[in-house]
Amino acid sequence: MSDPRTHPTAVDTPTSSALGRHLLVDLYGCARGRLDDLDYVRQCLLNAAVQAGATVVDSHFHSFSPCGVSGTVSIQESHLSIHTWPEHLYAAVDVFTCGSSVDPWRAYESLKNAFEADRGSAMEVHRGRPDLL
Amino acid sequence: MSDPRTHPTAVDTPTSSALGRHLLVDLYGCARGRLDDLDYVRQCLLNAAVQAGATVVDSHFHSFSPCGVSGTVSIQESHLSIHTWPEHLYAAVDVFTCGSSVDPWRAYESLKNAFEADRGSAMEVHRGRPDLL
């Protein structure tokens, strides 16, 4: 696993031993058609989970009227979720992982490419910090 | 809807017109047995969604070995998720909502009570800020 402290956007250090690593991802300027294609969005999330090194348990996706897709992927190591607003070319993604074998930043890179985002931002939040338990 | 700016833990203002309101909830010192009871955890999340004013679409929960429960609740207005670590008396919850008819802070209060948390913290993050779209 990469050290979260080496990422400039990681916050709340020292937390390398936190129970969970939670990446809040915002993707801007995405390809509109891809954000409104449920099958594509689902495959992107599943691919991102695999890229991160996670084991997928199940996944559930829904389309909304007039547009937009929401979905969650349960992984052995926690979950991924996505909500898309095609009309704004925007997607909000969360990648929540636990354990040392998974790197959520790999999911971020995978998703940014898959949706052809002009700009992406991600903030890592450490959940279950040992000094707070 | 309550104004998110009146909450001392709300961040990233001005964002009253953000696409999504995302509450990152940490619950400490919870009742251990409740964190490891899948049916109880599921019911708590469903109740919290209703308390927030959300419309539930579906829900999926899993138990983990040797202990712990993970789950997601899809709502018309986005999602809720939970991961519990009974051995640490800790739960990480996310409440992601969109639209003006839902108040994620009501879900926070509901969950803090349901798990009998000694301490709870919540940080509101505004997703899809209009000035960034």
PDB file of C-alpha atoms in Angstrom:
ATOM      1  CA  MET A   1       0.000   0.000   0.000  1.00  0.00           C
ATOM      2  CA  SER A   2       1.245   3.478  -0.769  1.00  0.00           C
ATOM      3  CA  ASP A   3       1.705   5.687   2.254  1.00  0.00           C
ATOM      4  CA  PRO A   4      -1.294   8.030   2.395  1.00  0.00           C
ATOM      5  CA  ARG A   5       0.943  10.719   3.835  1.00  0.00           C
ATOM      6  CA  THR A   6       2.805  11.004   0.563  1.00  0.00           C
ATOM      7  CA  HIS A   7      -0.341  12.242  -1.162  1.00  0.00           C
ATOM      8  CA  PRO A   8      -0.611  16.022  -0.992  1.00  0.00           C
ATOM      9  CA  THR A   9      -4.360  15.830  -0.565  1.00  0.00           C
ATOM     10  CA  ALA A  10      -4.269  13.394   2.352  1.00  0.00           C
ATOM     11  CA  VAL A  11      -5.470  14.993   5.553  1.00  0.00           C
ATOM     12  CA  ASP A  12      -5.677  14.193   9.253  1.00  0.00           C
ATOM     13  CA  THR A  13      -2.240  12.640   9.602  1.00  0.00           C
ATOM     14  CA  PRO A  14      -0.829  10.806  11.484  1.00  0.00           C
ATOM     15  CA  THR A  15      -3.332   8.159  10.495  1.00  0.00           C
ATOM     16  CA  SER A  16      -1.469   5.404   8.715  1.00  0.00           C
ATOM     17  CA  SER A  17      -3.093   2.975  11.142  1.00  0.00           C
ATOM     18  CA  ALA A  18      -6.635   4.336  10.820  1.00  0.00           C
ATOM     19  CA  LEU A  19      -9.302   1.678  10.361  1.00  0.00           C
ATOM     20  CA  GLY A  20     -10.460   3.091   7.046  1.00  0.00           C
ATOM     21  CA  ARG A  21      -9.179   5.238   4.194  1.00  0.00           C
ATOM     22  CA  HIS A  22     -11.959   7.242   2.574  1.00  0.00           C
ATOM     23  CA  LEU A  23     -11.407   9.066  -0.690  1.00  0.00           C
ATOM     24  CA  LEU A  24     -13.943  11.771  -1.581  1.00  0.00           C
ATOM     25  CA  VAL A  25     -13.636  12.169  -5.336  1.00  0.00           C
ATOM     26  CA  ASP A  26     -15.136  14.917  -7.485  1.00  0.00           C
ATOM     27  CA  LEU A  27     -14.924  14.565 -11.255  1.00  0.00           C
ATOM     28  CA  TYR A  28     -15.679  17.631 -13.391  1.00  0.00           C
ATOM     29  CA  GLY A  29     -16.066  18.081 -17.133  1.00  0.00           C
ATOM     30  CA  CYS A  30     -16.812  14.417 -17.753  1.00  0.00           C
ATOM     31  CA  ALA A  31     -18.133  12.913 -20.986  1.00  0.00           C
ATOM     32  CA  ARG A  32     -21.861  13.489 -20.621  1.00  0.00           C
ATOM     33  CA  GLY A  33     -23.054  10.325 -22.344  1.00  0.00           C
ATOM     34  CA  ARG A  34     -20.911   8.148 -20.130  1.00  0.00           C
ATOM     35  CA  LEU A  35     -22.368   9.637 -16.949  1.00  0.00           C
ATOM     36  CA  ASP A  36     -25.870   8.687 -18.046  1.00  0.00           C
ATOM     37  CA  ASP A  37     -25.084   5.137 -19.178  1.00  0.00           C
ATOM     38  CA  LEU A  38     -25.901   2.817 -16.289  1.00  0.00           C
ATOM     39  CA  ASP A  39     -24.024  -0.169 -17.688  1.00  0.00           C
ATOM     40  CA  TYR A  40     -20.948   1.943 -18.372  1.00  0.00           C
ATOM     41  CA  VAL A  41     -21.028   3.550 -14.930  1.00  0.00           C
ATOM     42  CA  ARG A  42     -21.389   0.153 -13.272  1.00  0.00           C
ATOM     43  CA  GLN A  43     -18.477  -1.306 -15.229  1.00  0.00           C
ATOM     44  CA  CYS A  44     -16.308   1.706 -14.371  1.00  0.00           C
ATOM     45  CA  LEU A  45     -16.949   1.269 -10.656  1.00  0.00           C
ATOM     46  CA  LEU A  46     -16.296  -2.460 -10.813  1.00  0.00           C
ATOM     47  CA  ASN A  47     -13.080  -1.869 -12.755  1.00  0.00           C
ATOM     48  CA  ALA A  48     -12.008   0.778 -10.246  1.00  0.00           C
ATOM     49  CA  ALA A  49     -12.579  -1.643  -7.371  1.00  0.00           C
ATOM     50  CA  VAL A  50     -10.410  -4.245  -9.077  1.00  0.00           C
ATOM     51  CA  GLN A  51      -7.742  -1.646  -9.855  1.00  0.00           C
ATOM     52  CA  ALA A  52      -7.654  -0.747  -6.182  1.00  0.00           C
ATOM     53  CA  GLY A  53      -7.033  -4.391  -5.310  1.00  0.00           C
ATOM     54  CA  ALA A  54     -10.456  -4.915  -3.740  1.00  0.00           C
ATOM     55  CA  THR A  55     -12.687  -7.978  -3.735  1.00  0.00           C
ATOM     56  CA  VAL A  56     -16.195  -7.201  -4.997  1.00  0.00           C
ATOM     57  CA  VAL A  57     -19.111  -8.586  -2.952  1.00  0.00           C
ATOM     58  CA  ASP A  58     -22.058  -7.103  -4.873  1.00  0.00           C
ATOM     59  CA  SER A  59     -23.208  -3.995  -6.719  1.00  0.00           C
ATOM     60  CA  HIS A  60     -26.452  -2.101  -7.218  1.00  0.00           C
ATOM     61  CA  PHE A  61     -27.127   0.711  -9.689  1.00  0.00           C
ATOM     62  CA  HIS A  62     -30.147   2.839 -10.535  1.00  0.00           C
ATOM     63  CA  SER A  63     -30.990   5.354 -13.240  1.00  0.00           C
ATOM     64  CA  PHE A  64     -32.889   8.487 -12.372  1.00  0.00           C
ATOM     65  CA  SER A  65     -35.299  10.659 -14.325  1.00  0.00           C
ATOM     66  CA  PRO A  66     -34.626  12.798 -16.290  1.00  0.00           C
ATOM     67  CA  CYS A  67     -30.997  11.724 -16.082  1.00  0.00           C
ATOM     68  CA  GLY A  68     -28.274  10.533 -13.750  1.00  0.00           C
ATOM     69  CA  VAL A  69     -27.052   7.272 -12.300  1.00  0.00           C
ATOM     70  CA  SER A  70     -26.403   6.239  -8.700  1.00  0.00           C
ATOM     71  CA  GLY A  71     -24.745   3.087  -7.541  1.00  0.00           C
ATOM     72  CA  THR A  72     -22.842   1.301  -4.822  1.00  0.00           C
ATOM     73  CA  VAL A  73     -20.296  -1.488  -4.971  1.00  0.00           C
ATOM     74  CA  SER A  74     -19.832  -3.460  -1.770  1.00  0.00           C
ATOM     75  CA  ILE A  75     -16.312  -4.762  -1.434  1.00  0.00           C
ATOM     76  CA  GLN A  76     -14.789  -7.038   1.146  1.00  0.00           C
ATOM     77  CA  GLU A  77     -12.777  -3.987   2.190  1.00  0.00           C
ATOM     78  CA  SER A  78     -15.790  -1.547   2.491  1.00  0.00           C
ATOM     79  CA  HIS A  79     -17.451   0.161  -0.512  1.00  0.00           C
ATOM     80  CA  LEU A  80     -17.460   2.450  -3.518  1.00  0.00           C
ATOM     81  CA  SER A  81     -20.353   4.722  -4.457  1.00  0.00           C
ATOM     82  CA  ILE A  82     -21.162   7.098  -7.287  1.00  0.00           C
ATOM     83  CA  HIS A  83     -23.770   9.725  -8.113  1.00  0.00           C
ATOM     84  CA  THR A  84     -23.712  11.376 -11.517  1.00  0.00           C
ATOM     85  CA  TRP A  85     -25.208  14.642 -12.771  1.00  0.00           C
ATOM     86  CA  PRO A  86     -24.816  14.416 -16.560  1.00  0.00           C
ATOM     87  CA  GLU A  87     -26.365  17.859 -17.002  1.00  0.00           C
ATOM     88  CA  HIS A  88     -23.411  19.277 -15.039  1.00  0.00           C
ATOM     89  CA  LEU A  89     -20.821  16.839 -16.486  1.00  0.00           C
ATOM     90  CA  TYR A  90     -20.137  15.979 -12.832  1.00  0.00           C
ATOM     91  CA  ALA A  91     -19.787  12.839 -10.738  1.00  0.00           C
ATOM     92  CA  ALA A  92     -19.322  12.455  -6.982  1.00  0.00           C
ATOM     93  CA  VAL A  93     -17.521   9.245  -6.086  1.00  0.00           C
ATOM     94  CA  ASP A  94     -16.553   7.763  -2.727  1.00  0.00           C
ATOM     95  CA  VAL A  95     -13.961   5.064  -2.293  1.00  0.00           C
ATOM     96  CA  PHE A  96     -13.903   3.696   1.252  1.00  0.00           C
ATOM     97  CA  THR A  97     -11.336   0.977   1.921  1.00  0.00           C
ATOM     98  CA  CYS A  98      -9.807  -0.785   4.882  1.00  0.00           C
ATOM     99  CA  GLY A  99      -6.790  -3.036   5.123  1.00  0.00           C
ATOM    100  CA  SER A 100      -3.305  -2.696   3.750  1.00  0.00           C
ATOM    101  CA  SER A 101      -3.839  -4.608   0.517  1.00  0.00           C
ATOM    102  CA  VAL A 102      -6.042  -1.987  -1.141  1.00  0.00           C
ATOM    103  CA  ASP A 103      -5.045   1.406  -2.545  1.00  0.00           C
ATOM    104  CA  PRO A 104      -8.037   3.721  -3.125  1.00  0.00           C
ATOM    105  CA  TRP A 105      -5.906   6.110  -5.188  1.00  0.00           C
ATOM    106  CA  ARG A 106      -5.715   3.521  -7.943  1.00  0.00           C
ATOM    107  CA  ALA A 107      -9.509   3.623  -8.128  1.00  0.00           C
ATOM    108  CA  TYR A 108      -9.371   7.395  -8.425  1.00  0.00           C
ATOM    109  CA  GLU A 109      -7.029   7.283 -11.406  1.00  0.00           C
ATOM    110  CA  SER A 110      -9.125   4.592 -13.066  1.00  0.00           C
ATOM    111  CA  LEU A 111     -12.341   6.591 -12.693  1.00  0.00           C
ATOM    112  CA  LYS A 112     -10.856   9.904 -13.787  1.00  0.00           C
ATOM    113  CA  ASN A 113      -9.732   8.265 -17.018  1.00  0.00           C
ATOM    114  CA  ALA A 114     -12.912   6.268 -17.551  1.00  0.00           C
ATOM    115  CA  PHE A 115     -15.167   9.324 -17.401  1.00  0.00           C
ATOM    116  CA  GLU A 116     -12.718  11.474 -19.371  1.00  0.00           C
ATOM    117  CA  ALA A 117     -12.809  14.106 -16.654  1.00  0.00           C
ATOM    118  CA  ASP A 118     -11.262  17.463 -17.467  1.00  0.00           C
ATOM    119  CA  ARG A 119     -10.554  17.991 -13.795  1.00  0.00           C
ATOM    120  CA  GLY A 120     -10.607  15.735 -10.793  1.00  0.00           C
ATOM    121  CA  SER A 121     -10.072  16.319  -7.117  1.00  0.00           C
ATOM    122  CA  ALA A 122      -9.808  13.850  -4.289  1.00  0.00           C
ATOM    123  CA  MET A 123      -9.498  14.262  -0.541  1.00  0.00           C
ATOM    124  CA  GLU A 124      -8.446  11.361   1.659  1.00  0.00           C
ATOM    125  CA  VAL A 125     -10.103  11.238   5.051  1.00  0.00           C
ATOM    126  CA  HIS A 126      -8.960   8.722   7.622  1.00  0.00           C
ATOM    127  CA  ARG A 127     -11.851   7.051   9.413  1.00  0.00           C
ATOM    128  CA  GLY A 128     -11.500   5.382  12.789  1.00  0.00           C
ATOM    129  CA  ARG A 129      -8.281   7.099  13.814  1.00  0.00           C
ATOM    130  CA  PRO A 130      -6.570   5.113  16.584  1.00  0.00           C
ATOM    131  CA  ASP A 131      -6.057   8.205  18.715  1.00  0.00           C
ATOM    132  CA  LEU A 132      -9.813   8.811  18.746  1.00  0.00           C
ATOM    133  CA  LEU A 133     -11.081   5.276  19.343  1.00  0.00           C
TER     134      LEU A 133
ATOM    135  CA  MET B   1     -34.431  22.199   5.139  1.00  0.00           C
ATOM    136  CA  SER B   2     -32.191  23.504   7.860  1.00  0.00           C
ATOM    137  CA  ASP B   3     -29.475  25.827   6.651  1.00  0.00           C
ATOM    138  CA  PRO B   4     -26.203  23.872   6.593  1.00  0.00           C
ATOM    139  CA  ARG B   5     -24.333  27.054   7.436  1.00  0.00           C
ATOM    140  CA  THR B   6     -25.906  27.111  10.867  1.00  0.00           C
ATOM    141  CA  HIS B   7     -24.150  23.856  11.748  1.00  0.00           C
ATOM    142  CA  PRO B   8     -20.770  24.526  13.324  1.00  0.00           C
ATOM    143  CA  THR B   9     -19.279  21.479  11.599  1.00  0.00           C
ATOM    144  CA  ALA B  10     -20.407  22.454   8.104  1.00  0.00           C
ATOM    145  CA  VAL B  11     -17.475  23.289   5.859  1.00  0.00           C
ATOM    146  CA  ASP B  12     -16.830  24.685   2.410  1.00  0.00           C
ATOM    147  CA  THR B  13     -19.429  27.448   2.535  1.00  0.00           C
ATOM    148  CA  PRO B  14     -20.961  29.132   0.600  1.00  0.00           C
ATOM    149  CA  THR B  15     -22.538  25.948  -0.684  1.00  0.00           C
ATOM    150  CA  SER B  16     -26.238  26.122   0.040  1.00  0.00           C
ATOM    151  CA  SER B  17     -26.835  25.346  -3.615  1.00  0.00           C
ATOM    152  CA  ALA B  18     -24.345  22.472  -3.876  1.00  0.00           C
ATOM    153  CA  LEU B  19     -25.697  19.400  -5.647  1.00  0.00           C
ATOM    154  CA  GLY B  20     -25.117  17.155  -2.664  1.00  0.00           C
ATOM    155  CA  ARG B  21     -24.754  17.346   1.118  1.00  0.00           C
ATOM    156  CA  HIS B  22     -22.467  14.654   2.461  1.00  0.00           C
ATOM    157  CA  LEU B  23     -22.219  13.974   6.170  1.00  0.00           C
ATOM    158  CA  LEU B  24     -19.184  11.977   7.335  1.00  0.00           C
ATOM    159  CA  VAL B  25     -20.218  10.531  10.681  1.00  0.00           C
ATOM    160  CA  ASP B  26     -17.991   8.831  13.242  1.00  0.00           C
ATOM    161  CA  LEU B  27     -19.630   7.144  16.215  1.00  0.00           C
ATOM    162  CA  TYR B  28     -17.427   6.161  19.163  1.00  0.00           C
ATOM    163  CA  GLY B  29     -18.134   4.146  22.299  1.00  0.00           C
ATOM    164  CA  CYS B  30     -21.161   2.422  20.802  1.00  0.00           C
ATOM    165  CA  ALA B  31     -22.994  -0.564  22.293  1.00  0.00           C
ATOM    166  CA  ARG B  32     -20.875  -3.456  21.024  1.00  0.00           C
ATOM    167  CA  GLY B  33     -23.668  -5.978  20.522  1.00  0.00           C
ATOM    168  CA  ARG B  34     -25.648  -3.572  18.401  1.00  0.00           C
ATOM    169  CA  LEU B  35     -22.733  -2.977  16.041  1.00  0.00           C
ATOM    170  CA  ASP B  36     -22.499  -6.707  15.322  1.00  0.00           C
ATOM    171  CA  ASP B  37     -26.223  -7.345  14.811  1.00  0.00           C
ATOM    172  CA  LEU B  38     -26.900  -7.149  11.068  1.00  0.00           C
ATOM    173  CA  ASP B  39     -30.679  -6.871  11.430  1.00  0.00           C
ATOM    174  CA  TYR B  40     -30.341  -4.113  14.007  1.00  0.00           C
ATOM    175  CA  VAL B  41     -27.792  -2.199  11.940  1.00  0.00           C
ATOM    176  CA  ARG B  42     -29.983  -2.447   8.849  1.00  0.00           C
ATOM    177  CA  GLN B  43     -33.050  -1.223  10.732  1.00  0.00           C
ATOM    178  CA  CYS B  44     -31.078   1.690  12.177  1.00  0.00           C
ATOM    179  CA  LEU B  45     -29.954   2.815   8.740  1.00  0.00           C
ATOM    180  CA  LEU B  46     -33.447   2.494   7.301  1.00  0.00           C
ATOM    181  CA  ASN B  47     -34.885   4.437  10.237  1.00  0.00           C
ATOM    182  CA  ALA B  48     -32.231   7.116   9.810  1.00  0.00           C
ATOM    183  CA  ALA B  49     -33.101   7.472   6.128  1.00  0.00           C
ATOM    184  CA  VAL B  50     -36.755   7.944   6.998  1.00  0.00           C
ATOM    185  CA  GLN B  51     -35.884  10.412   9.760  1.00  0.00           C
ATOM    186  CA  ALA B  52     -33.931  12.440   7.217  1.00  0.00           C
ATOM    187  CA  GLY B  53     -36.992  12.580   5.007  1.00  0.00           C
ATOM    188  CA  ALA B  54     -35.528  10.300   2.329  1.00  0.00           C
ATOM    189  CA  THR B  55     -37.254   7.734   0.113  1.00  0.00           C
ATOM    190  CA  VAL B  56     -35.599   4.306   0.352  1.00  0.00           C
ATOM    191  CA  VAL B  57     -34.918   2.501  -2.945  1.00  0.00           C
ATOM    192  CA  ASP B  58     -33.117  -0.611  -1.656  1.00  0.00           C
ATOM    193  CA  SER B  59     -30.616  -1.800   0.956  1.00  0.00           C
ATOM    194  CA  HIS B  60     -27.853  -4.392   1.161  1.00  0.00           C
ATOM    195  CA  PHE B  61     -26.018  -5.534   4.278  1.00  0.00           C
ATOM    196  CA  HIS B  62     -23.250  -8.044   4.985  1.00  0.00           C
ATOM    197  CA  SER B  63     -21.680  -9.509   8.115  1.00  0.00           C
ATOM    198  CA  PHE B  64     -17.942 -10.016   8.254  1.00  0.00           C
ATOM    199  CA  SER B  65     -15.773 -12.544  10.070  1.00  0.00           C
ATOM    200  CA  PRO B  66     -14.901 -12.427  12.901  1.00  0.00           C
ATOM    201  CA  CYS B  67     -17.200  -9.463  13.464  1.00  0.00           C
ATOM    202  CA  GLY B  68     -18.532  -6.302  11.885  1.00  0.00           C
ATOM    203  CA  VAL B  69     -21.319  -5.286   9.561  1.00  0.00           C
ATOM    204  CA  SER B  70     -21.256  -3.243   6.362  1.00  0.00           C
ATOM    205  CA  GLY B  71     -24.222  -1.952   4.475  1.00  0.00           C
ATOM    206  CA  THR B  72     -25.598   0.558   2.034  1.00  0.00           C
ATOM    207  CA  VAL B  73     -29.055   2.055   1.682  1.00  0.00           C
ATOM    208  CA  SER B  74     -29.858   3.556  -1.710  1.00  0.00           C
ATOM    209  CA  ILE B  75     -32.281   6.438  -1.432  1.00  0.00           C
ATOM    210  CA  GLN B  76     -33.974   8.477  -4.114  1.00  0.00           C
ATOM    211  CA  GLU B  77     -31.824  11.342  -2.830  1.00  0.00           C
ATOM    212  CA  SER B  78     -28.434   9.448  -2.946  1.00  0.00           C
ATOM    213  CA  HIS B  79     -27.313   6.963  -0.227  1.00  0.00           C
ATOM    214  CA  LEU B  80     -26.366   6.031   3.306  1.00  0.00           C
ATOM    215  CA  SER B  81     -23.575   3.610   4.191  1.00  0.00           C
ATOM    216  CA  ILE B  82     -22.158   2.089   7.364  1.00  0.00           C
ATOM    217  CA  HIS B  83     -19.141   0.052   8.411  1.00  0.00           C
ATOM    218  CA  THR B  84     -18.895  -1.163  11.995  1.00  0.00           C
ATOM    219  CA  TRP B  85     -15.923  -2.320  14.053  1.00  0.00           C
ATOM    220  CA  PRO B  86     -17.543  -3.841  17.169  1.00  0.00           C
ATOM    221  CA  GLU B  87     -14.132  -4.610  18.658  1.00  0.00           C
ATOM    222  CA  HIS B  88     -13.454  -0.865  18.718  1.00  0.00           C
ATOM    223  CA  LEU B  89     -17.049   0.124  19.589  1.00  0.00           C
ATOM    224  CA  TYR B  90     -16.840   2.262  16.435  1.00  0.00           C
ATOM    225  CA  ALA B  91     -18.973   2.861  13.362  1.00  0.00           C
ATOM    226  CA  ALA B  92     -18.239   4.962  10.271  1.00  0.00           C
ATOM    227  CA  VAL B  93     -21.407   6.236   8.616  1.00  0.00           C
ATOM    228  CA  ASP B  94     -21.935   8.333   5.506  1.00  0.00           C
ATOM    229  CA  VAL B  95     -25.143  10.170   4.717  1.00  0.00           C
ATOM    230  CA  PHE B  96     -25.136  11.606   1.202  1.00  0.00           C
ATOM    231  CA  THR B  97     -28.266  13.516   0.224  1.00  0.00           C
ATOM    232  CA  CYS B  98     -29.402  15.833  -2.527  1.00  0.00           C
ATOM    233  CA  GLY B  99     -32.433  18.049  -2.796  1.00  0.00           C
ATOM    234  CA  SER B 100     -34.021  20.442  -0.371  1.00  0.00           C
ATOM    235  CA  SER B 101     -36.518  18.026   1.185  1.00  0.00           C
ATOM    236  CA  VAL B 102     -33.952  15.929   3.067  1.00  0.00           C
ATOM    237  CA  ASP B 103     -31.939  16.851   6.163  1.00  0.00           C
ATOM    238  CA  PRO B 104     -28.940  14.518   6.727  1.00  0.00           C
ATOM    239  CA  TRP B 105     -28.458  15.883  10.245  1.00  0.00           C
ATOM    240  CA  ARG B 106     -31.660  14.168  11.337  1.00  0.00           C
ATOM    241  CA  ALA B 107     -30.100  10.872  10.269  1.00  0.00           C
ATOM    242  CA  TYR B 108     -27.031  11.674  12.358  1.00  0.00           C
ATOM    243  CA  GLU B 109     -29.077  12.226  15.511  1.00  0.00           C
ATOM    244  CA  SER B 110     -31.068   9.064  14.878  1.00  0.00           C
ATOM    245  CA  LEU B 111     -27.952   6.923  14.454  1.00  0.00           C
ATOM    246  CA  LYS B 112     -26.096   8.390  17.423  1.00  0.00           C
ATOM    247  CA  ASN B 113     -29.018   7.467  19.642  1.00  0.00           C
ATOM    248  CA  ALA B 114     -29.613   4.064  18.077  1.00  0.00           C
ATOM    249  CA  PHE B 115     -26.048   2.869  18.651  1.00  0.00           C
ATOM    250  CA  GLU B 116     -25.862   4.507  22.091  1.00  0.00           C
ATOM    251  CA  ALA B 117     -22.675   6.293  21.085  1.00  0.00           C
ATOM    252  CA  ASP B 118     -20.706   7.957  23.862  1.00  0.00           C
ATOM    253  CA  ARG B 119     -19.317  10.403  21.342  1.00  0.00           C
ATOM    254  CA  GLY B 120     -20.218  11.302  17.824  1.00  0.00           C
ATOM    255  CA  SER B 121     -18.721  13.626  15.293  1.00  0.00           C
ATOM    256  CA  ALA B 122     -19.987  14.672  11.904  1.00  0.00           C
ATOM    257  CA  MET B 123     -18.517  16.783   9.159  1.00  0.00           C
ATOM    258  CA  GLU B 124     -20.662  18.103   6.342  1.00  0.00           C
ATOM    259  CA  VAL B 125     -18.986  18.271   2.955  1.00  0.00           C
ATOM    260  CA  HIS B 126     -20.736  19.925   0.046  1.00  0.00           C
ATOM    261  CA  ARG B 127     -20.399  17.967  -3.165  1.00  0.00           C
ATOM    262  CA  GLY B 128     -20.840  19.488  -6.582  1.00  0.00           C
ATOM    263  CA  ARG B 129     -20.337  23.112  -5.572  1.00  0.00           C
ATOM    264  CA  PRO B 130     -21.791  25.456  -8.172  1.00  0.00           C
ATOM    265  CA  ASP B 131     -18.641  27.583  -8.261  1.00  0.00           C
ATOM    266  CA  LEU B 132     -16.615  24.511  -9.257  1.00  0.00           C
ATOM    267  CA  LEU B 133     -18.924  22.944 -11.839  1.00  0.00           C
TER     268      LEU B 133
END
